[in-house]
């Protein structure tokens, strides 16, 4: 039996009227009838062509509820009738939504055909699986991105977050992960665009259509120009779709969210409109519980996993911000994007020393991977310590051992850069996806001194060490050609 359309309330449900409107928060009076339950949906019976759905947030008194709007309330006036639906907001799930772009209440937004009438629907509110039902795995989830696979490996069924300020490449990295992973990933992908620009959503849709991966992907958007209620609940809609494929279809799901900070920001806007006193740095007092309610639903059960990769905006590059620290506490893998790395042209601009993963353990990744990763970290850490001395006195004033470390660390920095497929149109450089074995072999060779005589530029923006070797050979041939011409009589 399929759930009914949420826009047609069943008969016999109570009817109220709008008492006040404050932006996205609406107070509704139900006089003489039982109040709708918290988190249930209300439908505003106004004369506009677009429906207006509210979600009950709290009971103010015996006759009044306070609700959050999922669409714009512009033009809504007092006295407009409101019909209770008797159920939470339910969104379409299943095979029918694959390849489609949905909004927070499940309406299609891609100018495509309407969803079939028998499409199953699920409530956007659900409890996480019990602790006994959850499973953990140490299977590595290869991304093809060298610095991530080497230093911050992802877990199948784990949660990873990319933290970075404005303009350091979070969205580009997410798009590259989608492209690199979905093509070789046997599962379903669900993308939640939370509070992002319409342009980014259009770019992502076009990119997916061009790469042929859209038919196994669901896009859910609560964009920047939408009310805070839509941005606040969009991740829950994406999670509901993910949970259906995990629990009912027993398929692995790759869940990507961009940007989780906008979810927190929308919650702060709603909290302010609800009249709550702000907490630290102006955030909502329920910050920790809201983030936990979202993140704890991202879990794996026997036979199927939800792997989450989330982009997190860091306001003013302040990594001590309460939203950033609250989100990071739920993560297995923390990837920090550095503005200093981006300024030097090292893309992806991942800070190799600030990023971490609980899977970087010899019992999980093996002794060789762990040994190489630690050696790379030590070389880069020593180079960072010596940066001030080098800028003041020059590298010639260092001891022989430190000069060797600096030489190899600079080559490691450049080898860990990588051209992306999604940026080919802008850079003209073909993108590269690198297997973990090739990444380990390249780093081992650099640490062993194989590339000491190579030009640093030969290791910059290449895939494997073989690509760098070919680039070095081409550079030597070009350098030799003018010399040969000058030597000729």
Coordinates of N, CA and C in Angstrom, one line a residue, residues 390 393-400 403:
X390 N 64.3 29.3 6.5 CA 64.6 29.3 5.1 C 64.3 30.7 4.6
X393 N 67.2 33.1 6.2 CA 68.6 32.9 6.0 C 68.9 32.2 4.7
X394 N 67.9 31.5 4.1 CA 68.1 30.7 2.9 C 68.3 29.3 3.2
X395 N 68.0 28.4 2.2 CA 68.2 27.0 2.5 C 69.6 26.6 2.6
X396 N 70.6 27.4 2.0 CA 72.0 27.0 2.1 C 72.5 27.0 3.5
X397 N 71.9 27.7 4.4 CA 72.4 27.8 5.8 C 71.9 26.5 6.6
X398 N 71.1 25.7 6.1 CA 70.7 24.5 6.8 C 71.8 23.4 6.7
X399 N 71.7 22.5 7.7 CA 72.6 21.3 7.6 C 72.3 20.4 6.5
X400 N 73.2 19.5 6.2 CA 73.0 18.6 5.0 C 71.7 17.8 5.2
X403 N 68.7 19.9 4.6 CA 68.6 20.3 3.2 C 68.0 19.2 2.4

